Amino acid sequence: MAYTITLIPGDGVGPEVIEAARRVVEATGIEIQWELQETGEKALRTSGSPIPDEVLENIRKNKVALKGPITTPVGTGFRSVNVAIRKALDLYVNLRPARSFPGVKSFFPNLDLVIVRENTEDLYAGIEFEQASQEMRRLREFMENEKIKVSEDAACSFKLMTWKGSIRAARFAFEYAVRHKRKKVTVVHKANIMKATDGLFLRAAKTAAEDFPEVEFEDRIVDNMCMQLVQKPELYDVLLLPNLYGDIVSDLCAGLVGGLGLAPSANLGERAAVFEPVHGSAPRYAGQNKVNPMAAILSACLMLRHLGEVTRAEQIESAISQVLGEGKMVTYDVKSTSEESLVVGTKEVADEIIARMKELSRKPY
Ligand code: NAD
């Protein structure tokens, strides 16, 4: 079967890791017509918008996209293109597996966690009012009527969470647990302090849990969760989190298994799915053929699984495990201590994975 897939190279190191992922996917023999779409800084220069309408239309049409990281200016400039894509396409869950690989230095060599992050709501939706804005002035008036003083120098972010957004993410976590024979879902929150918003998220998780008695269920307060993850992450299985905690805790989990160079993700909705590495555009490494393409390649594996191409995904994952296990041809971030270890670039790692895939496919079963 031939597929048509949207390809978004992104900014910074994005084009290099996405090109590596494209080559590795094609080496499986799958037939894909890629439709290239520019976003971020490049699109802003050529079309005046960091997220032109054609990009969203193209993803809607193809239903699947492989995407590189996109730079978001810090503190000023345009709003996050990633948030815009997730909201516009209602990609309500961000799935982030964090798994140890042989040969990669980690205190936890057998870790296998899955993060299910609500992906469209919470503080991360970026609904904000600047100090001097009209909205902030109106908010100040409203709060004063409620006898709450808001000073002139205040800015404000809204933490909006809905039952619909929370319950569908929670159901996804339990359905995922059942489908993948996982034992436990842990919902992570700060409902002791944010009783209305995180309280709602926790209630939704408890409600979803009632329909899945075969899956163990528990909750953890987010600060305690971070400490527990650093000390004994092997106690956890599937983690369900609101958007902002999910973003932060998934980088922590990536760190537990060897870093951002190995962390893939899938943004999933009813009508579309966008696959991308967890890492950002790492601008200081852009154009240097330096960073690890494995996070992007593993994201492409999640994409292949989503398309039902499980054997091809496994073929790539086995090759990655071999390359990492031997540690001879890897990027700087997963350099092994072996004397034979050679630090190579993004492109060379992709070449090595492709060579391993060819060897593996020649081996008799
Ligand atoms: P980053 O993930 O780009 O980089 C942080 C550090 O992680 C790098 O300096 C590097 O040491 C390491 N790293 C990242 N990717 C790696 C890889 N593939 N191989 C090896 N090491 C790797 O985070 P940042 O510097 O905080 O963000 C840079 C930009 O990326 C910002 O504009 C941010 O908004 C954006 N961003 C985009 C996405 C996305 O598009 N989904 C996600 C996160 C950050």
Short mmCIF file of C-alpha atoms and ligand atoms in Angstrom, two decimals:
data_model
loop_
_atom_site.label_atom_id
_atom_site.label_comp_id
_atom_site.label_asym_id
_atom_site.label_seq_id
_atom_site.Cartn_x
_atom_site.Cartn_y
_atom_site.Cartn_z
CA MET A 1 0.00 0.00 0.00
CA ALA A 2 1.29 3.50 -0.84
CA TYR A 3 0.91 6.33 1.65
CA THR A 4 0.87 10.10 1.28
CA ILE A 5 2.39 11.80 4.33
CA THR A 6 3.03 15.44 5.20
CA LEU A 7 6.73 16.12 5.87
CA ILE A 8 7.62 19.17 7.98
CA PRO A 9 11.40 19.59 8.35
CA GLY A 10 11.05 22.38 10.96
CA ASP A 11 13.82 24.69 12.21
CA GLY A 12 17.35 24.37 13.54
CA VAL A 13 18.42 20.72 13.56
CA GLY A 14 14.94 19.70 12.33
CA PRO A 15 15.78 19.33 8.62
CA GLU A 16 18.80 17.09 9.42
CA VAL A 17 16.97 14.69 11.76
CA ILE A 18 13.86 14.56 9.60
CA GLU A 19 15.92 13.78 6.50
CA ALA A 20 17.61 10.96 8.45
CA ALA A 21 14.18 9.63 9.52
CA ARG A 22 12.83 9.83 5.96
CA ARG A 23 15.78 7.84 4.60
CA VAL A 24 15.49 5.15 7.28
CA VAL A 25 11.73 4.79 6.74
CA GLU A 26 12.24 4.46 2.98
CA ALA A 27 14.90 1.80 3.55
CA THR A 28 12.11 -0.50 4.83
CA GLY A 29 10.82 -0.60 1.24
CA ILE A 30 7.58 1.16 2.14
CA GLU A 31 6.08 3.31 -0.59
CA ILE A 32 5.50 6.87 0.64
CA GLN A 33 4.81 10.04 -1.24
CA TRP A 34 6.03 12.84 1.03
CA GLU A 35 4.39 16.27 0.74
CA LEU A 36 6.89 18.86 1.96
CA GLN A 37 5.50 21.72 4.07
CA GLU A 38 7.46 24.61 5.55
CA THR A 39 6.58 26.17 8.92
CA GLY A 40 8.29 28.34 11.53
CA GLU A 41 10.99 30.85 10.66
CA LYS A 42 11.27 29.82 6.99
CA ALA A 43 7.50 30.09 6.38
CA LEU A 44 7.41 33.43 8.22
CA ARG A 45 10.01 34.80 5.78
CA THR A 46 8.32 33.45 2.63
CA SER A 47 4.60 33.65 3.42
CA GLY A 48 4.33 36.04 6.39
CA SER A 49 3.00 33.37 8.76
CA PRO A 50 4.91 30.74 10.78
CA ILE A 51 1.99 28.38 10.22
CA PRO A 52 0.44 28.97 6.79
CA ASP A 53 -3.12 27.61 6.31
CA GLU A 54 -1.87 25.24 3.57
CA VAL A 55 0.18 23.34 6.16
CA LEU A 56 -2.85 22.58 8.32
CA GLU A 57 -4.92 21.76 5.21
CA ASN A 58 -2.22 19.38 4.01
CA ILE A 59 -2.13 17.52 7.34
CA ARG A 60 -5.95 17.38 7.41
CA LYS A 61 -5.91 15.85 3.92
CA ASN A 62 -3.15 13.30 4.58
CA LYS A 63 -4.13 12.64 8.23
CA VAL A 64 -0.50 11.82 9.08
CA ALA A 65 2.58 14.06 9.35
CA LEU A 66 6.21 13.57 10.30
CA LYS A 67 7.49 16.79 11.79
CA GLY A 68 10.76 18.33 12.94
CA PRO A 69 11.03 20.71 15.90
CA ILE A 70 10.03 24.33 15.38
CA THR A 71 11.69 27.27 17.14
CA THR A 72 9.45 29.41 19.36
CA PRO A 73 10.95 32.81 20.23
CA VAL A 74 11.34 33.13 24.03
CA GLY A 75 9.37 35.91 25.74
CA THR A 76 8.48 37.79 22.52
CA GLY A 77 7.65 37.11 18.86
CA PHE A 78 5.17 34.67 17.33
CA ARG A 79 3.29 32.14 19.43
CA SER A 80 4.24 28.47 19.37
CA VAL A 81 3.53 26.80 16.02
CA ASN A 82 3.48 23.46 17.82
CA VAL A 83 0.68 24.58 20.12
CA ALA A 84 -1.18 26.03 17.10
CA ILE A 85 -0.95 22.73 15.16
CA ARG A 86 -2.10 20.67 18.16
CA LYS A 87 -5.06 22.99 18.81
CA ALA A 88 -6.10 23.46 15.16
CA LEU A 89 -6.10 19.70 14.49
CA ASP A 90 -7.41 18.79 17.96
CA LEU A 91 -4.48 16.45 18.60
CA TYR A 92 -5.62 15.88 22.13
CA VAL A 93 -3.04 13.38 23.34
CA ASN A 94 0.74 13.48 23.25
CA LEU A 95 2.19 10.00 23.66
CA ARG A 96 5.82 9.89 24.80
CA PRO A 97 7.44 6.53 25.45
CA ALA A 98 10.65 6.60 27.51
CA ARG A 99 12.51 3.32 27.19
CA SER A 100 16.10 2.36 28.09
CA PHE A 101 18.31 1.01 25.32
CA PRO A 102 21.20 -1.42 25.66
CA GLY A 103 24.56 0.33 25.62
CA VAL A 104 23.19 3.73 26.65
CA LYS A 105 24.43 5.03 29.98
CA SER A 106 21.54 5.26 32.46
CA PHE A 107 21.01 4.56 36.16
CA PHE A 108 17.94 2.61 35.08
CA PRO A 109 18.84 0.12 32.34
CA ASN A 110 15.41 -1.57 32.24
CA LEU A 111 13.06 1.36 32.24
CA ASP A 112 9.94 1.31 30.09
CA LEU A 113 7.60 4.23 30.86
CA VAL A 114 4.88 5.76 28.72
CA ILE A 115 3.72 9.32 29.18
CA VAL A 116 0.21 10.27 28.12
CA ARG A 117 0.02 14.05 28.13
CA GLU A 118 -3.19 16.02 27.59
CA ASN A 119 -2.21 18.15 24.62
CA THR A 120 -4.61 21.06 23.99
CA GLU A 121 -5.52 22.70 27.32
CA ASP A 122 -3.98 23.89 30.62
CA LEU A 123 -1.52 26.79 30.99
CA TYR A 124 0.30 25.42 27.95
CA ALA A 125 -2.55 26.60 25.67
CA GLY A 126 -0.90 30.03 25.95
CA ILE A 127 -3.99 32.12 26.78
CA GLU A 128 -2.22 35.11 28.28
CA PHE A 129 -2.73 38.79 28.97
CA GLU A 130 0.18 41.24 28.96
CA GLN A 131 0.51 43.80 31.80
CA ALA A 132 -0.76 46.78 29.80
CA SER A 133 -3.38 44.99 27.64
CA GLN A 134 -7.08 45.87 27.54
CA GLU A 135 -7.90 42.34 28.67
CA MET A 136 -5.70 42.75 31.74
CA ARG A 137 -7.42 46.07 32.55
CA ARG A 138 -10.85 44.41 32.30
CA LEU A 139 -9.69 41.48 34.36
CA ARG A 140 -8.39 43.87 37.03
CA GLU A 141 -11.81 45.58 37.16
CA PHE A 142 -13.58 42.25 37.39
CA MET A 143 -11.29 41.04 40.15
CA GLU A 144 -11.71 44.28 42.09
CA ASN A 145 -15.49 43.72 42.01
CA GLU A 146 -14.74 40.35 43.56
CA LYS A 147 -12.64 42.15 46.22
CA ILE A 148 -9.37 40.73 44.87
CA LYS A 149 -6.68 43.34 44.28
CA VAL A 150 -4.58 42.83 41.13
CA SER A 151 -1.63 45.23 40.92
CA GLU A 152 -0.80 47.31 37.83
CA ASP A 153 2.38 45.34 37.19
CA ALA A 154 0.61 41.96 36.92
CA ALA A 155 0.37 39.77 33.80
CA CYS A 156 -1.85 36.71 33.62
CA SER A 157 -1.96 33.19 32.13
CA PHE A 158 -5.18 31.19 32.10
CA LYS A 159 -5.20 27.59 33.18
CA LEU A 160 -8.33 26.39 31.40
CA MET A 161 -9.15 22.71 31.68
CA THR A 162 -12.36 21.03 30.56
CA TRP A 163 -14.06 17.77 31.46
CA LYS A 164 -14.11 16.82 27.76
CA GLY A 165 -10.36 17.42 27.36
CA SER A 166 -9.52 15.63 30.58
CA ILE A 167 -11.74 12.58 30.21
CA ARG A 168 -10.67 11.82 26.64
CA ALA A 169 -6.98 11.95 27.61
CA ALA A 170 -7.72 9.75 30.63
CA ARG A 171 -9.67 7.22 28.56
CA PHE A 172 -6.82 7.15 26.05
CA ALA A 173 -4.34 6.30 28.83
CA PHE A 174 -6.43 3.35 30.04
CA GLU A 175 -7.20 2.10 26.52
CA TYR A 176 -3.49 2.32 25.70
CA ALA A 177 -2.67 0.38 28.89
CA VAL A 178 -5.09 -2.41 27.94
CA ARG A 179 -3.97 -2.54 24.28
CA HIS A 180 -0.30 -2.72 25.23
CA LYS A 181 -0.72 -5.03 28.24
CA ARG A 182 0.43 -2.38 30.72
CA LYS A 183 -0.42 -2.90 34.38
CA LYS A 184 -0.83 0.53 35.90
CA VAL A 185 -1.89 4.11 35.16
CA THR A 186 -0.65 6.87 37.50
CA VAL A 187 -2.38 10.24 37.17
CA VAL A 188 -0.13 13.17 38.07
CA HIS A 189 -1.59 16.47 39.36
CA LYS A 190 -1.43 19.30 41.88
CA ALA A 191 -5.05 19.02 42.96
CA ASN A 192 -4.17 19.81 46.58
CA ILE A 193 -3.53 23.40 45.49
CA MET A 194 -5.34 23.75 42.14
CA LYS A 195 -8.55 22.14 43.27
CA ALA A 196 -10.74 23.42 40.44
CA THR A 197 -8.50 22.63 37.45
CA ASP A 198 -6.19 19.79 38.50
CA GLY A 199 -9.05 18.56 40.70
CA LEU A 200 -11.17 18.23 37.57
CA PHE A 201 -8.35 16.35 35.79
CA LEU A 202 -8.02 13.98 38.75
CA ARG A 203 -11.80 13.36 38.86
CA ALA A 204 -11.81 12.61 35.13
CA ALA A 205 -8.98 10.08 35.63
CA LYS A 206 -10.88 8.43 38.51
CA THR A 207 -14.04 8.26 36.38
CA ALA A 208 -12.17 6.69 33.44
CA ALA A 209 -10.49 4.21 35.81
CA GLU A 210 -13.89 2.80 36.82
CA ASP A 211 -14.32 1.37 33.31
CA PHE A 212 -10.95 -0.41 33.43
CA PRO A 213 -10.88 -2.47 36.65
CA GLU A 214 -8.15 -4.70 35.17
CA VAL A 215 -5.69 -1.76 35.16
CA GLU A 216 -4.25 -0.67 38.51
CA PHE A 217 -4.81 3.03 39.16
CA GLU A 218 -3.16 5.52 41.52
CA ASP A 219 -2.47 9.25 41.73
CA ARG A 220 0.63 11.27 42.63
CA ILE A 221 1.18 14.96 43.32
CA VAL A 222 3.53 16.29 40.63
CA ASP A 223 6.41 17.45 42.88
CA ASN A 224 6.48 14.11 44.68
CA MET A 225 6.24 12.38 41.29
CA CYS A 226 9.42 14.12 40.08
CA MET A 227 11.32 12.97 43.15
CA GLN A 228 9.98 9.41 42.80
CA LEU A 229 10.89 9.29 39.12
CA VAL A 230 14.47 10.25 39.87
CA GLN A 231 14.77 7.70 42.70
CA LYS A 232 12.61 4.72 41.68
CA PRO A 233 11.10 5.13 38.22
CA GLU A 234 10.75 1.36 37.83
CA LEU A 235 7.65 1.57 40.07
CA TYR A 236 5.77 3.36 37.28
CA ASP A 237 4.24 2.27 33.99
CA VAL A 238 1.80 4.63 32.20
CA LEU A 239 1.77 8.24 33.47
CA LEU A 240 -1.22 10.48 32.71
CA LEU A 241 -0.57 14.22 33.04
CA PRO A 242 -2.09 17.60 32.21
CA ASN A 243 -0.34 19.48 29.40
CA LEU A 244 2.31 21.53 31.24
CA TYR A 245 3.41 18.88 33.76
CA GLY A 246 3.44 16.39 30.87
CA ASP A 247 5.85 18.57 28.92
CA ILE A 248 8.22 18.93 31.86
CA VAL A 249 8.02 15.41 33.26
CA SER A 250 8.56 13.83 29.83
CA ASP A 251 11.90 15.63 29.46
CA LEU A 252 12.79 14.34 32.93
CA CYS A 253 11.91 10.81 31.78
CA ALA A 254 13.94 11.29 28.58
CA GLY A 255 16.88 12.18 30.83
CA LEU A 256 16.40 8.94 32.79
CA VAL A 257 16.87 6.80 29.69
CA GLY A 258 19.72 8.62 27.97
CA GLY A 259 18.54 12.06 26.88
CA LEU A 260 16.48 13.89 24.30
CA GLY A 261 18.30 12.21 21.42
CA LEU A 262 16.28 9.05 22.15
CA ALA A 263 12.82 10.46 22.98
CA PRO A 264 10.04 10.12 20.38
CA SER A 265 6.46 11.40 20.47
CA ALA A 266 3.09 11.15 18.76
CA ASN A 267 0.39 13.86 18.78
CA LEU A 268 -2.87 11.99 18.31
CA GLY A 269 -6.42 13.10 17.53
CA GLU A 270 -9.52 11.56 15.98
CA ARG A 271 -8.80 12.90 12.51
CA ALA A 272 -5.03 13.40 12.32
CA ALA A 273 -1.71 12.39 13.87
CA VAL A 274 1.60 14.26 13.93
CA PHE A 275 4.81 12.45 14.87
CA GLU A 276 7.84 14.41 16.10
CA PRO A 277 10.87 14.07 18.38
CA VAL A 278 10.39 15.41 21.91
CA HIS A 279 13.45 17.62 21.53
CA GLY A 280 13.49 21.18 20.22
CA SER A 281 15.35 22.80 17.36
CA ALA A 282 18.68 22.94 19.30
CA PRO A 283 19.70 26.03 17.28
CA ARG A 284 23.32 26.00 18.38
CA TYR A 285 23.83 22.63 16.64
CA ALA A 286 21.91 23.50 13.46
CA GLY A 287 23.64 22.60 10.20
CA GLN A 288 26.51 20.78 11.95
CA ASN A 289 25.50 17.16 11.23
CA LYS A 290 25.94 16.59 14.97
CA VAL A 291 22.74 15.72 16.85
CA ASN A 292 21.21 12.30 17.32
CA PRO A 293 18.56 11.47 14.70
CA MET A 294 17.22 8.52 16.74
CA ALA A 295 14.44 10.51 18.45
CA ALA A 296 13.13 11.51 15.01
CA ILE A 297 13.59 7.96 13.66
CA LEU A 298 11.80 6.45 16.68
CA SER A 299 8.99 8.98 16.11
CA ALA A 300 8.78 7.68 12.54
CA CYS A 301 8.49 4.16 14.04
CA LEU A 302 5.49 5.35 16.09
CA MET A 303 4.09 6.66 12.80
CA LEU A 304 4.61 3.29 11.09
CA ARG A 305 2.86 1.52 13.97
CA HIS A 306 -0.02 4.02 13.68
CA LEU A 307 -0.28 3.08 9.97
CA GLY A 308 -0.34 -0.62 10.88
CA GLU A 309 3.20 -1.18 9.54
CA VAL A 310 4.34 -2.90 12.73
CA THR A 311 6.92 -5.22 11.12
CA ARG A 312 8.66 -2.28 9.46
CA ALA A 313 8.68 -0.34 12.73
CA GLU A 314 10.19 -3.36 14.52
CA GLN A 315 12.82 -3.72 11.81
CA ILE A 316 13.99 -0.14 12.44
CA GLU A 317 13.78 -0.43 16.24
CA SER A 318 15.89 -3.62 16.21
CA ALA A 319 18.52 -1.89 14.08
CA ILE A 320 18.59 1.08 16.48
CA SER A 321 18.99 -1.26 19.47
CA GLN A 322 21.92 -2.96 17.72
CA VAL A 323 23.65 0.29 16.83
CA LEU A 324 23.25 1.57 20.40
CA GLY A 325 24.15 -1.80 21.95
CA GLU A 326 27.47 -1.89 20.09
CA GLY A 327 28.05 1.82 20.68
CA LYS A 328 30.59 2.02 17.87
CA MET A 329 28.89 4.49 15.56
CA VAL A 330 26.82 6.88 17.66
CA THR A 331 26.35 10.61 18.17
CA TYR A 332 28.05 12.50 21.00
CA ASP A 333 25.06 12.36 23.37
CA VAL A 334 25.05 8.53 23.63
CA LYS A 335 28.78 7.95 23.32
CA SER A 336 29.75 4.72 25.04
CA THR A 337 32.90 4.12 27.07
CA SER A 338 34.06 1.39 24.68
CA GLU A 339 37.48 2.05 23.16
CA GLU A 340 36.13 1.21 19.73
CA SER A 341 33.45 3.87 20.08
CA LEU A 342 33.45 6.45 17.32
CA VAL A 343 31.44 9.63 17.60
CA VAL A 344 29.81 10.22 14.25
CA GLY A 345 27.24 12.63 12.82
CA THR A 346 23.49 12.62 12.19
CA LYS A 347 23.82 11.32 8.63
CA GLU A 348 26.32 8.57 9.50
CA VAL A 349 24.05 7.25 12.26
CA ALA A 350 21.20 7.00 9.75
CA ASP A 351 23.56 5.19 7.32
CA GLU A 352 24.54 2.75 10.08
CA ILE A 353 20.90 2.04 11.00
CA ILE A 354 20.08 1.39 7.34
CA ALA A 355 23.07 -0.96 7.02
CA ARG A 356 21.88 -2.89 10.12
CA MET A 357 18.35 -3.11 8.74
CA LYS A 358 19.73 -4.69 5.56
CA GLU A 359 21.79 -7.20 7.58
CA LEU A 360 18.83 -8.07 9.81
CA SER A 361 16.54 -8.65 6.83
CA ARG A 362 19.07 -11.12 5.37
CA LYS A 363 19.19 -13.20 8.58
CA PRO A 364 16.96 -16.31 8.46
CA TYR A 365 14.17 -16.46 11.06
P1 NAD B 1 16.26 21.63 22.69
O1 NAD B 1 15.57 20.33 22.87
O2 NAD B 1 16.25 22.20 21.34
O3 NAD B 1 17.79 21.49 23.12
C1 NAD B 1 18.23 21.34 24.45
C2 NAD B 1 19.52 20.55 24.47
O4 NAD B 1 19.20 19.16 24.34
C3 NAD B 1 20.46 20.83 23.30
O5 NAD B 1 21.30 21.91 23.55
C4 NAD B 1 21.20 19.52 23.21
O6 NAD B 1 22.24 19.50 24.16
C5 NAD B 1 20.17 18.49 23.57
N1 NAD B 1 19.52 17.90 22.39
C6 NAD B 1 18.34 18.25 21.83
N2 NAD B 1 18.07 17.47 20.78
C7 NAD B 1 19.10 16.61 20.67
C8 NAD B 1 19.41 15.55 19.77
N3 NAD B 1 18.59 15.18 18.78
N4 NAD B 1 20.59 14.90 19.94
C9 NAD B 1 21.42 15.20 20.93
N5 NAD B 1 21.18 16.18 21.82
C10 NAD B 1 20.03 16.88 21.69
O7 NAD B 1 15.62 22.65 23.75
P2 NAD B 1 15.71 24.24 23.86
O8 NAD B 1 17.12 24.67 23.60
O9 NAD B 1 15.07 24.54 25.14
O10 NAD B 1 14.76 24.78 22.71
C11 NAD B 1 15.22 25.26 21.45
C12 NAD B 1 14.02 25.67 20.63
O11 NAD B 1 13.22 24.53 20.31
C13 NAD B 1 13.09 26.68 21.33
O12 NAD B 1 12.72 27.65 20.39
C14 NAD B 1 11.89 25.82 21.73
O13 NAD B 1 10.71 26.56 21.78
C15 NAD B 1 11.86 24.81 20.60
N6 NAD B 1 11.17 23.55 20.93
C16 NAD B 1 10.39 23.01 19.97
C17 NAD B 1 9.78 21.79 20.20
C18 NAD B 1 8.92 21.20 19.10
O14 NAD B 1 8.92 21.72 17.99
N7 NAD B 1 8.14 20.17 19.36
C19 NAD B 1 10.00 21.11 21.40
C20 NAD B 1 10.84 21.67 22.36
C21 NAD B 1 11.43 22.91 22.12
#
